[in-house]
PDB file of C-alpha atoms in Angstrom:
ATOM      1  CA  MET A   1      67.734  56.425 117.388  1.00 37.00           C
ATOM      2  CA  ARG A   2      68.852  57.266 113.627  1.00 35.00           C
ATOM      3  CA  TRP A   3      67.345  59.847 111.662  1.00 39.00           C
ATOM      4  CA  PRO A   4      66.908  59.196 107.570  1.00 40.00           C
ATOM      5  CA  VAL A   5      69.072  61.261 105.458  1.00 38.00           C
ATOM      6  CA  PHE A   6      69.290  61.751 101.835  1.00 34.00           C
ATOM      7  CA  GLY A   7      72.777  61.763 100.010  1.00 38.00           C
ATOM      8  CA  PHE A   8      71.941  65.528  98.507  1.00 32.00           C
ATOM      9  CA  VAL A   9      71.196  66.806 102.099  1.00 36.00           C
ATOM     10  CA  VAL A  10      74.859  66.041 102.910  1.00 34.00           C
ATOM     11  CA  VAL A  11      76.205  67.592  99.700  1.00 35.00           C
ATOM     12  CA  LEU A  12      74.244  70.708 100.160  1.00 34.00           C
ATOM     13  CA  VAL A  13      75.751  70.701 103.947  1.00 38.00           C
ATOM     14  CA  VAL A  14      79.328  70.668 102.692  1.00 35.00           C
ATOM     15  CA  ALA A  15      79.284  72.422  99.537  1.00 37.00           C
ATOM     16  CA  ALA A  16      77.090  75.231 100.637  1.00 37.00           C
ATOM     17  CA  GLY A  17      77.377  75.769 104.321  1.00 39.00           C
ATOM     18  CA  CYS A  18      73.949  74.402 105.043  1.00 40.00           C
ATOM     19  CA  SER A  19      72.420  77.157 102.895  1.00 35.00           C
ATOM     20  CA  GLY A  20      70.416  74.772 100.817  1.00 32.00           C
ATOM     21  CA  PHE A  21      67.947  74.157 103.788  1.00 31.00           C
ATOM     22  CA  ALA A  22      64.974  76.053 103.351  1.00 29.00           C
ATOM     23  CA  GLY A  23      63.004  77.289 106.410  1.00 31.00           C
ATOM     24  CA  SER A  24      63.139  75.828 110.097  1.00 31.00           C
ATOM     25  CA  PRO A  25      63.250  72.500 111.203  1.00 34.00           C
ATOM     26  CA  SER A  26      60.288  70.886 112.248  1.00 34.00           C
ATOM     27  CA  GLN A  27      59.838  70.295 115.903  1.00 39.00           C
ATOM     28  CA  SER A  28      58.505  67.675 118.209  1.00 39.00           C
ATOM     29  CA  THR A  29      56.254  69.236 120.911  1.00 35.00           C
ATOM     30  CA  GLY A  30      55.759  66.052 122.848  1.00 33.00           C
ATOM     31  CA  ALA A  31      57.652  65.206 126.028  1.00 35.00           C
ATOM     32  CA  ALA A  32      61.111  64.400 125.080  1.00 36.00           C
ATOM     33  CA  ALA A  33      63.550  61.704 126.730  1.00 34.00           C
ATOM     34  CA  ASP A  34      65.475  62.521 129.674  1.00 41.00           C
ATOM     35  CA  GLY A  35      62.579  64.427 131.285  1.00 43.00           C
ATOM     36  CA  GLN A  36      63.128  67.253 129.164  1.00 47.00           C
ATOM     37  CA  SER A  37      59.080  67.954 128.836  1.00 48.00           C
ATOM     38  CA  ALA A  38      59.940  71.671 129.033  1.00 61.00           C
ATOM     39  CA  ILE A  39      61.777  71.752 125.815  1.00 78.00           C
ATOM     40  CA  ASP A  40      60.582  70.858 122.317  1.00 83.00           C
ATOM     41  CA  VAL A  41      63.445  68.620 120.757  1.00 88.00           C
ATOM     42  CA  PRO A  42      63.845  69.636 116.848  1.00 89.00           C
ATOM     43  CA  HIS A  43      63.929  66.960 114.309  1.00 85.00           C
ATOM     44  CA  ALA A  44      67.104  66.328 112.793  1.00 84.00           C
ATOM     45  CA  VAL A  45      67.978  67.249 109.024  1.00 88.00           C
ATOM     46  CA  VAL A  46      71.285  65.408 108.844  1.00 95.00           C
ATOM     47  CA  THR A  47      72.851  62.347 110.473  1.00 96.00           C
ATOM     48  CA  VAL A  48      76.700  62.635 111.274  1.00 97.00           C
ATOM     49  CA  THR A  49      78.955  60.877 113.369  1.00 98.00           C
ATOM     50  CA  VAL A  50      80.931  62.768 116.206  1.00 97.00           C
ATOM     51  CA  THR A  51      84.709  62.236 115.610  1.00 97.00           C
ATOM     52  CA  ALA A  52      86.241  64.480 118.350  1.00 96.00           C
ATOM     53  CA  VAL A  53      85.068  66.688 121.282  1.00 94.00           C
ATOM     54  CA  VAL A  54      86.815  69.973 121.263  1.00 95.00           C
ATOM     55  CA  ASP A  55      85.216  71.054 124.371  1.00 94.00           C
ATOM     56  CA  GLY A  56      81.824  70.910 126.159  1.00 93.00           C
ATOM     57  CA  ASP A  57      80.168  73.228 123.295  1.00 96.00           C
ATOM     58  CA  THR A  58      82.133  72.385 120.289  1.00 96.00           C
ATOM     59  CA  ILE A  59      82.356  69.089 118.598  1.00 98.00           C
ATOM     60  CA  GLN A  60      83.995  67.530 115.287  1.00 98.00           C
ATOM     61  CA  ILE A  61      81.844  65.490 113.118  1.00 98.00           C
ATOM     62  CA  ALA A  62      81.923  63.288 110.048  1.00 98.00           C
ATOM     63  CA  TYR A  63      79.165  63.213 107.298  1.00 97.00           C
ATOM     64  CA  GLU A  64      78.297  59.884 105.682  1.00 95.00           C
ATOM     65  CA  ASN A  65      80.239  60.855 102.733  1.00 96.00           C
ATOM     66  CA  GLY A  66      83.479  60.851 104.791  1.00 95.00           C
ATOM     67  CA  THR A  67      83.994  64.750 104.770  1.00 97.00           C
ATOM     68  CA  GLY A  68      84.468  66.462 108.128  1.00 97.00           C
ATOM     69  CA  ASP A  69      82.976  69.559 109.670  1.00 97.00           C
ATOM     70  CA  THR A  70      83.052  71.419 113.234  1.00 97.00           C
ATOM     71  CA  VAL A  71      80.092  72.244 115.187  1.00 97.00           C
ATOM     72  CA  ARG A  72      79.276  74.979 117.573  1.00 97.00           C
ATOM     73  CA  LEU A  73      76.191  74.037 119.822  1.00 97.00           C
ATOM     74  CA  VAL A  74      73.669  76.746 119.517  1.00 96.00           C
ATOM     75  CA  GLY A  75      72.393  78.647 122.717  1.00 96.00           C
ATOM     76  CA  VAL A  76      75.125  77.419 124.975  1.00 97.00           C
ATOM     77  CA  ASP A  77      78.527  78.562 126.410  1.00 96.00           C
ATOM     78  CA  THR A  78      80.758  76.333 128.589  1.00 96.00           C
ATOM     79  CA  PRO A  79      83.694  77.707 130.470  1.00 94.00           C
ATOM     80  CA  GLU A  80      87.103  77.446 128.452  1.00 92.00           C
ATOM     81  CA  VAL A  81      89.342  74.723 128.962  1.00 86.00           C
ATOM     82  CA  HIS A  82      92.095  75.530 126.298  1.00 87.00           C
ATOM     83  CA  THR A  83      92.142  79.165 127.198  1.00 87.00           C
ATOM     84  CA  GLU A  84      91.393  81.296 130.425  1.00 84.00           C
ATOM     85  CA  THR A  85      87.875  81.946 131.134  1.00 85.00           C
ATOM     86  CA  ASP A  86      86.539  85.345 132.129  1.00 89.00           C
ATOM     87  CA  PRO A  87      84.464  84.941 135.247  1.00 92.00           C
ATOM     88  CA  ALA A  88      82.568  88.073 134.350  1.00 93.00           C
ATOM     89  CA  GLU A  89      80.883  86.175 131.603  1.00 93.00           C
ATOM     90  CA  PHE A  90      79.154  83.968 134.322  1.00 94.00           C
ATOM     91  CA  GLU A  91      76.790  85.836 136.258  1.00 92.00           C
ATOM     92  CA  GLY A  92      77.756  85.673 140.302  1.00 92.00           C
ATOM     93  CA  VAL A  93      80.896  84.091 139.725  1.00 92.00           C
ATOM     94  CA  PRO A  94      83.520  86.077 141.481  1.00 92.00           C
ATOM     95  CA  GLU A  95      86.272  87.849 139.382  1.00 91.00           C
ATOM     96  CA  THR A  96      89.168  85.963 141.467  1.00 90.00           C
ATOM     97  CA  ASP A  97      91.693  83.315 140.996  1.00 87.00           C
ATOM     98  CA  ALA A  98      89.248  81.080 143.015  1.00 85.00           C
ATOM     99  CA  GLY A  99      86.494  82.049 140.562  1.00 87.00           C
ATOM    100  CA  SER A 100      88.527  81.527 137.528  1.00 88.00           C
ATOM    101  CA  ALA A 101      89.939  77.846 138.663  1.00 85.00           C
ATOM    102  CA  CYS A 102      86.593  76.782 139.644  1.00 86.00           C
ATOM    103  CA  LEU A 103      85.242  77.712 136.183  1.00 89.00           C
ATOM    104  CA  ARG A 104      88.203  75.862 134.749  1.00 87.00           C
ATOM    105  CA  GLY A 105      86.946  72.721 136.517  1.00 84.00           C
ATOM    106  CA  ALA A 106      83.550  73.232 135.496  1.00 86.00           C
ATOM    107  CA  GLY A 107      84.777  73.334 131.969  1.00 88.00           C
ATOM    108  CA  THR A 108      86.412  70.162 132.079  1.00 85.00           C
ATOM    109  CA  ASN A 109      83.359  68.445 133.333  1.00 82.00           C
ATOM    110  CA  ALA A 110      81.458  69.789 130.575  1.00 88.00           C
ATOM    111  CA  SER A 111      83.933  68.270 128.052  1.00 88.00           C
ATOM    112  CA  ALA A 112      83.953  65.008 130.037  1.00 84.00           C
ATOM    113  CA  LEU A 113      79.803  64.924 129.685  1.00 85.00           C
ATOM    114  CA  ALA A 114      80.599  65.699 125.693  1.00 90.00           C
ATOM    115  CA  LYS A 115      82.876  62.990 125.572  1.00 89.00           C
ATOM    116  CA  GLN A 116      80.951  60.281 127.591  1.00 83.00           C
ATOM    117  CA  ARG A 117      77.744  61.011 125.568  1.00 88.00           C
ATOM    118  CA  LEU A 118      78.678  61.914 122.004  1.00 94.00           C
ATOM    119  CA  LEU A 119      82.237  60.793 121.050  1.00 93.00           C
ATOM    120  CA  GLY A 120      81.876  57.868 118.479  1.00 95.00           C
ATOM    121  CA  GLU A 121      78.194  58.218 118.355  1.00 95.00           C
ATOM    122  CA  THR A 122      75.510  58.902 115.606  1.00 96.00           C
ATOM    123  CA  VAL A 123      73.765  62.091 116.338  1.00 96.00           C
ATOM    124  CA  GLY A 124      71.238  64.410 114.447  1.00 97.00           C
ATOM    125  CA  LEU A 125      71.858  67.884 113.672  1.00 97.00           C
ATOM    126  CA  ALA A 126      69.187  70.750 113.383  1.00 96.00           C
ATOM    127  CA  PHE A 127      69.319  74.262 112.883  1.00 96.00           C
ATOM    128  CA  ASP A 128      67.463  77.366 114.087  1.00 95.00           C
ATOM    129  CA  SER A 129      65.465  79.527 111.881  1.00 94.00           C
ATOM    130  CA  ASN A 130      66.609  82.615 113.571  1.00 95.00           C
ATOM    131  CA  LEU A 131      70.364  82.140 112.976  1.00 94.00           C
ATOM    132  CA  ASN A 132      72.631  81.661 110.134  1.00 93.00           C
ATOM    133  CA  ARG A 133      73.734  78.246 109.515  1.00 93.00           C
ATOM    134  CA  ARG A 134      77.385  79.096 110.106  1.00 94.00           C
ATOM    135  CA  GLY A 135      79.174  81.521 112.734  1.00 89.00           C
ATOM    136  CA  TYR A 136      82.585  82.536 113.522  1.00 81.00           C
ATOM    137  CA  TYR A 137      85.189  80.425 111.892  1.00 87.00           C
ATOM    138  CA  ASP A 138      82.966  79.011 109.484  1.00 93.00           C
ATOM    139  CA  ARG A 139      81.413  76.488 111.915  1.00 95.00           C
ATOM    140  CA  LEU A 140      78.222  75.193 112.020  1.00 96.00           C
ATOM    141  CA  LEU A 141      75.774  76.375 114.441  1.00 96.00           C
ATOM    142  CA  ALA A 142      73.551  73.771 115.238  1.00 96.00           C
ATOM    143  CA  TYR A 143      71.343  71.757 118.039  1.00 97.00           C
ATOM    144  CA  VAL A 144      72.844  68.137 118.541  1.00 97.00           C
ATOM    145  CA  VAL A 145      70.011  65.649 119.340  1.00 95.00           C
ATOM    146  CA  HIS A 146      71.395  62.080 120.659  1.00 93.00           C
ATOM    147  CA  GLU A 147      68.731  59.617 121.544  1.00 88.00           C
ATOM    148  CA  GLU A 148      65.950  61.899 121.550  1.00 88.00           C
ATOM    149  CA  VAL A 149      67.604  64.219 123.843  1.00 90.00           C
ATOM    150  CA  LEU A 150      68.644  67.916 122.975  1.00 95.00           C
ATOM    151  CA  PHE A 151      72.294  67.951 124.120  1.00 95.00           C
ATOM    152  CA  ASN A 152      72.468  71.990 124.143  1.00 96.00           C
ATOM    153  CA  TYR A 153      69.732  72.054 126.490  1.00 95.00           C
ATOM    154  CA  ARG A 154      70.919  69.290 128.763  1.00 92.00           C
ATOM    155  CA  LEU A 155      74.424  71.228 129.213  1.00 94.00           C
ATOM    156  CA  VAL A 156      72.331  74.255 130.402  1.00 94.00           C
ATOM    157  CA  GLU A 157      69.792  72.301 132.879  1.00 91.00           C
ATOM    158  CA  THR A 158      72.651  70.207 134.623  1.00 86.00           C
ATOM    159  CA  GLY A 159      74.559  73.450 135.020  1.00 90.00           C
ATOM    160  CA  ARG A 160      77.411  72.751 132.681  1.00 92.00           C
ATOM    161  CA  ALA A 161      76.850  75.768 130.292  1.00 96.00           C
ATOM    162  CA  ARG A 162      75.211  79.244 130.440  1.00 96.00           C
ATOM    163  CA  VAL A 163      72.968  80.348 128.132  1.00 97.00           C
ATOM    164  CA  TYR A 164      74.661  82.115 125.070  1.00 94.00           C
ATOM    165  CA  ASP A 165      72.692  85.364 124.228  1.00 88.00           C
ATOM    166  CA  SER A 166      72.033  85.229 120.948  1.00 90.00           C
ATOM    167  CA  GLU A 167      68.304  85.198 119.010  1.00 91.00           C
ATOM    168  CA  PHE A 168      67.692  81.600 118.807  1.00 95.00           C
ATOM    169  CA  THR A 169      64.029  80.436 118.967  1.00 94.00           C
ATOM    170  CA  ARG A 170      64.520  78.625 122.273  1.00 94.00           C
ATOM    171  CA  THR A 171      66.126  81.441 124.305  1.00 93.00           C
ATOM    172  CA  GLU A 172      62.993  81.492 126.699  1.00 94.00           C
ATOM    173  CA  ARG A 173      63.083  77.900 127.806  1.00 94.00           C
ATOM    174  CA  PHE A 174      67.127  77.807 127.865  1.00 95.00           C
ATOM    175  CA  TYR A 175      66.986  80.764 130.386  1.00 95.00           C
ATOM    176  CA  ALA A 176      64.545  79.122 132.407  1.00 94.00           C
ATOM    177  CA  ALA A 177      66.490  76.048 132.858  1.00 93.00           C
ATOM    178  CA  GLU A 178      69.673  78.104 133.407  1.00 94.00           C
ATOM    179  CA  ASP A 179      67.757  80.112 136.225  1.00 94.00           C
ATOM    180  CA  ALA A 180      66.722  76.685 137.940  1.00 91.00           C
ATOM    181  CA  ALA A 181      70.359  75.264 137.619  1.00 89.00           C
ATOM    182  CA  ARG A 182      71.580  78.402 139.253  1.00 90.00           C
ATOM    183  CA  SER A 183      69.151  78.469 142.119  1.00 89.00           C
ATOM    184  CA  ASP A 184      70.135  75.097 143.160  1.00 84.00           C
ATOM    185  CA  ARG A 185      73.958  75.684 142.262  1.00 83.00           C
ATOM    186  CA  ARG A 186      74.377  72.883 139.961  1.00 86.00           C
ATOM    187  CA  GLY A 187      77.605  72.305 138.052  1.00 84.00           C
ATOM    188  CA  LEU A 188      79.269  75.580 137.391  1.00 90.00           C
ATOM    189  CA  TRP A 189      76.969  77.452 139.277  1.00 90.00           C
ATOM    190  CA  HIS A 190      78.580  76.476 142.474  1.00 84.00           C
ATOM    191  CA  CYS A 191      81.402  78.628 141.376  1.00 87.00           C
ATOM    192  CA  THR A 192      79.216  81.778 142.627  1.00 85.00           C
ATOM    193  CA  ASP A 193      80.834  80.914 146.104  1.00 75.00           C
ATOM    194  CA  PRO A 194      83.783  78.797 144.970  1.00 59.00           C
ATOM    195  CA  GLY A 195      85.301  78.868 148.657  1.00 49.00           C
ATOM    196  CA  ALA A 196      82.154  78.139 150.465  1.00 45.00           C
ATOM    197  CA  THR A 197      81.744  75.592 153.122  1.00 36.00           C
ATOM    198  CA  THR A 198      79.488  73.069 152.127  1.00 37.00           C
ATOM    199  CA  ARG A 199      76.500  72.601 154.488  1.00 37.00           C
ATOM    200  CA  THR A 200      74.782  69.139 154.687  1.00 37.00           C
ATOM    201  CA  ASP A 201      72.249  67.118 156.374  1.00 36.00           C
ATOM    202  CA  THR A 202      74.103  64.888 158.754  1.00 33.00           C
ATOM    203  CA  ALA A 203      71.702  63.168 161.135  1.00 34.00           C
ATOM    204  CA  ASP A 204      68.572  61.500 160.796  1.00 36.00           C
ATOM    205  CA  SER A 205      67.205  64.257 163.332  1.00 32.00           C
ATOM    206  CA  GLY A 206      68.039  66.659 160.419  1.00 32.00           C
ATOM    207  CA  ALA A 207      70.623  68.489 162.017  1.00 30.00           C
ATOM    208  CA  ILE A 208      72.979  70.781 159.670  1.00 29.00           C
ATOM    209  CA  THR A 209      76.573  70.739 160.153  1.00 32.00           C
ATOM    210  CA  GLU A 210      79.369  71.879 158.205  1.00 40.00           C
ATOM    211  CA  SER A 211      81.668  69.970 155.840  1.00 49.00           C
ATOM    212  CA  THR A 212      85.377  71.011 156.166  1.00 53.00           C
ATOM    213  CA  SER A 213      86.665  68.725 153.519  1.00 71.00           C
ATOM    214  CA  GLY A 214      85.013  70.976 150.785  1.00 80.00           C
ATOM    215  CA  VAL A 215      83.442  68.123 148.821  1.00 87.00           C
ATOM    216  CA  GLU A 216      79.716  68.479 147.632  1.00 84.00           C
ATOM    217  CA  ILE A 217      77.220  66.808 145.772  1.00 85.00           C
ATOM    218  CA  ALA A 218      77.011  68.879 142.714  1.00 82.00           C
ATOM    219  CA  THR A 219      74.610  67.024 140.565  1.00 83.00           C
ATOM    220  CA  ILE A 220      72.313  63.829 140.820  1.00 87.00           C
ATOM    221  CA  HIS A 221      70.993  62.613 137.483  1.00 87.00           C
ATOM    222  CA  ALA A 222      68.532  60.025 138.607  1.00 88.00           C
ATOM    223  CA  ASP A 223      66.033  59.648 135.538  1.00 86.00           C
ATOM    224  CA  ALA A 224      67.908  58.075 132.569  1.00 86.00           C
ATOM    225  CA  ALA A 225      66.743  58.588 129.140  1.00 85.00           C
ATOM    226  CA  GLY A 226      64.058  55.623 128.304  1.00 85.00           C
ATOM    227  CA  ASN A 227      64.463  52.523 130.682  1.00 89.00           C
ATOM    228  CA  ASP A 228      66.832  53.196 133.484  1.00 87.00           C
ATOM    229  CA  HIS A 229      67.964  49.796 133.900  1.00 89.00           C
ATOM    230  CA  GLU A 230      68.823  49.724 130.079  1.00 91.00           C
ATOM    231  CA  ASN A 231      70.837  53.041 130.130  1.00 92.00           C
ATOM    232  CA  LEU A 232      72.620  52.699 133.214  1.00 94.00           C
ATOM    233  CA  ASN A 233      75.388  55.398 132.397  1.00 93.00           C
ATOM    234  CA  ASP A 234      72.873  57.981 131.930  1.00 91.00           C
ATOM    235  CA  GLU A 235      72.089  57.589 135.879  1.00 93.00           C
ATOM    236  CA  TYR A 236      75.159  59.445 137.835  1.00 93.00           C
ATOM    237  CA  LEU A 237      76.034  61.852 140.177  1.00 92.00           C
ATOM    238  CA  THR A 238      78.656  64.346 140.363  1.00 91.00           C
ATOM    239  CA  LEU A 239      80.927  65.355 143.548  1.00 91.00           C
ATOM    240  CA  THR A 240      82.927  68.622 143.416  1.00 86.00           C
ATOM    241  CA  ASN A 241      85.710  69.706 145.648  1.00 85.00           C
ATOM    242  CA  ALA A 242      84.856  73.284 146.220  1.00 78.00           C
ATOM    243  CA  GLY A 243      87.635  73.887 148.805  1.00 77.00           C
ATOM    244  CA  ASP A 244      90.865  75.120 148.605  1.00 78.00           C
ATOM    245  CA  GLU A 245      93.141  71.820 148.988  1.00 86.00           C
ATOM    246  CA  SER A 246      93.271  68.506 147.401  1.00 90.00           C
ATOM    247  CA  VAL A 247      91.012  65.636 148.980  1.00 91.00           C
ATOM    248  CA  ASP A 248      91.830  61.944 148.846  1.00 93.00           C
ATOM    249  CA  LEU A 249      88.677  60.145 148.054  1.00 94.00           C
ATOM    250  CA  SER A 250      90.081  56.780 148.494  1.00 93.00           C
ATOM    251  CA  GLY A 251      87.810  54.750 150.879  1.00 93.00           C
ATOM    252  CA  TRP A 252      84.810  57.309 150.517  1.00 94.00           C
ATOM    253  CA  THR A 253      81.769  55.595 149.750  1.00 93.00           C
ATOM    254  CA  VAL A 254      78.574  56.560 148.059  1.00 94.00           C
ATOM    255  CA  SER A 255      75.327  54.909 149.091  1.00 91.00           C
ATOM    256  CA  ASP A 256      71.492  55.401 148.327  1.00 88.00           C
ATOM    257  CA  ALA A 257      68.576  54.912 150.830  1.00 85.00           C
ATOM    258  CA  ALA A 258      68.501  51.157 150.328  1.00 86.00           C
ATOM    259  CA  GLY A 259      72.063  50.336 151.257  1.00 84.00           C
ATOM    260  CA  HIS A 260      73.679  50.003 147.406  1.00 90.00           C
ATOM    261  CA  GLN A 261      77.220  51.229 148.365  1.00 92.00           C
ATOM    262  CA  TYR A 262      80.105  52.257 145.837  1.00 95.00           C
ATOM    263  CA  THR A 263      83.705  52.781 147.173  1.00 95.00           C
ATOM    264  CA  PHE A 264      86.350  55.134 145.580  1.00 96.00           C
ATOM    265  CA  ALA A 265      89.696  53.834 145.048  1.00 94.00           C
ATOM    266  CA  ASN A 266      93.042  55.605 143.989  1.00 94.00           C
ATOM    267  CA  LEU A 267      91.323  58.911 143.476  1.00 95.00           C
ATOM    268  CA  THR A 268      92.583  62.457 144.593  1.00 94.00           C
ATOM    269  CA  LEU A 269      90.035  65.414 143.909  1.00 92.00           C
ATOM    270  CA  GLY A 270      92.060  68.861 143.547  1.00 90.00           C
ATOM    271  CA  PRO A 271      90.573  72.192 144.189  1.00 86.00           C
ATOM    272  CA  ASN A 272      87.548  72.882 142.045  1.00 81.00           C
ATOM    273  CA  ASP A 273      88.087  69.402 140.176  1.00 88.00           C
ATOM    274  CA  SER A 274      85.058  67.204 140.020  1.00 90.00           C
ATOM    275  CA  VAL A 275      84.312  63.249 139.477  1.00 94.00           C
ATOM    276  CA  THR A 276      80.780  61.915 138.119  1.00 94.00           C
ATOM    277  CA  LEU A 277      79.888  58.475 139.293  1.00 96.00           C
ATOM    278  CA  TYR A 278      78.164  56.183 136.637  1.00 95.00           C
ATOM    279  CA  THR A 279      75.752  53.419 137.429  1.00 96.00           C
ATOM    280  CA  GLY A 280      76.747  51.172 134.691  1.00 95.00           C
ATOM    281  CA  ARG A 281      80.316  49.868 133.236  1.00 95.00           C
ATOM    282  CA  GLY A 282      83.290  51.660 131.726  1.00 94.00           C
ATOM    283  CA  THR A 283      86.852  52.516 132.164  1.00 94.00           C
ATOM    284  CA  ASP A 284      87.537  54.684 135.162  1.00 94.00           C
ATOM    285  CA  THR A 285      89.414  57.883 134.600  1.00 93.00           C
ATOM    286  CA  VAL A 286      90.280  60.702 137.082  1.00 91.00           C
ATOM    287  CA  THR A 287      87.044  62.496 136.298  1.00 92.00           C
ATOM    288  CA  GLU A 288      84.635  59.381 135.580  1.00 94.00           C
ATOM    289  CA  ARG A 289      84.088  56.152 137.743  1.00 96.00           C
ATOM    290  CA  TYR A 290      81.886  53.257 136.841  1.00 96.00           C
ATOM    291  CA  TRP A 291      79.997  51.604 139.626  1.00 97.00           C
ATOM    292  CA  GLY A 292      79.474  48.453 137.451  1.00 96.00           C
ATOM    293  CA  ARG A 293      76.057  47.434 138.235  1.00 95.00           C
ATOM    294  CA  ASN A 294      73.595  45.770 136.359  1.00 93.00           C
ATOM    295  CA  GLY A 295      70.509  47.567 137.437  1.00 92.00           C
ATOM    296  CA  ALA A 296      69.510  51.110 138.141  1.00 93.00           C
ATOM    297  CA  VAL A 297      70.476  52.461 141.691  1.00 94.00           C
ATOM    298  CA  TRP A 298      68.597  55.773 142.310  1.00 94.00           C
ATOM    299  CA  ASN A 299      64.988  56.098 142.649  1.00 89.00           C
ATOM    300  CA  ASN A 300      63.356  58.432 140.037  1.00 82.00           C
ATOM    301  CA  ASP A 301      60.685  59.581 142.432  1.00 77.00           C
ATOM    302  CA  GLY A 302      63.127  60.251 145.325  1.00 80.00           C
ATOM    303  CA  ASP A 303      66.181  58.950 147.125  1.00 83.00           C
ATOM    304  CA  THR A 304      68.882  60.138 149.447  1.00 85.00           C
ATOM    305  CA  VAL A 305      72.815  60.140 148.286  1.00 89.00           C
ATOM    306  CA  THR A 306      75.088  59.648 151.184  1.00 88.00           C
ATOM    307  CA  VAL A 307      78.632  60.111 150.904  1.00 91.00           C
ATOM    308  CA  ARG A 308      80.967  59.238 153.607  1.00 90.00           C
ATOM    309  CA  ASN A 309      84.807  59.494 153.829  1.00 89.00           C
ATOM    310  CA  ALA A 310      87.267  56.812 154.808  1.00 86.00           C
ATOM    311  CA  SER A 311      87.703  58.239 158.318  1.00 80.00           C
ATOM    312  CA  GLY A 312      84.136  58.082 159.381  1.00 67.00           C
ATOM    313  CA  GLU A 313      83.509  62.027 159.704  1.00 70.00           C
ATOM    314  CA  PRO A 314      79.700  62.664 159.716  1.00 65.00           C
ATOM    315  CA  PRO A 315      78.526  62.180 156.134  1.00 75.00           C
ATOM    316  CA  LEU A 316      77.128  64.341 153.434  1.00 82.00           C
ATOM    317  CA  ARG A 317      73.451  63.674 152.675  1.00 82.00           C
ATOM    318  CA  GLN A 318      71.274  65.154 149.815  1.00 81.00           C
ATOM    319  CA  SER A 319      67.861  64.164 149.181  1.00 78.00           C
ATOM    320  CA  TYR A 320      65.714  64.549 146.381  1.00 72.00           C
TER     321      TYR A 320
END
């Protein structure tokens, strides 16, 4: 959706570092898109276009008058991709080379999500009444709202970011989302044990065997915002190589309980690297693959993801 914005608002943002906005942005307390009923999505006070993604928590934007700015997302901290990440900043992640390497991969995934969801898109910015409008390096401190989804919160609930400890108004709900992500070892939180062997359900009898490949199902995002069939690239799953060696995924398959199947081609997953498989169409990269389907695959009310390698070893299965 697009939010109305008046020319004088943009002038105030650029000339006065947003100091012209009085009070807190109004908030929507109804259920949000993308299943974000646990978080209130703020109404944006200015509409901008995302021109570049610096990393998972920092973007560059252009106002409607053509001037630019840099936005640091409020309340979140994704692992670094341009400098070293300190594992001590991410509770439970070992302060080892393996922990650092795992976080680098998680940072790349967070950046990839920001590029896939935000780059080139029109988004709304909202501000927090407890925080200054600008922070370090004179960057805007803002919530980013896209298609009625609070992207800051999405980073946390999918395990792509930790909560950045500050006095923003939504702290409690962000921490609740972080706790849930950590409990499920989503995204970066699988780095709490980066060398662990993945345990997966490999038989109809419920027997558990151990995966020696190191590949695990890190994220399943079945419930796309709005109509699933009209928003296919908001339905996706992520595979992560939590092992110490590269894994050739060529010939590996992903399928649902109904038998819909996708086959990977020409893809090697390095240690701590991840690849996200989107249901819709797009351009394949080393971190993103597109199924190319015309309708949704994963059932919102529960399904089983099955991943099989090319040599026919016992598959990985995860139900939700």
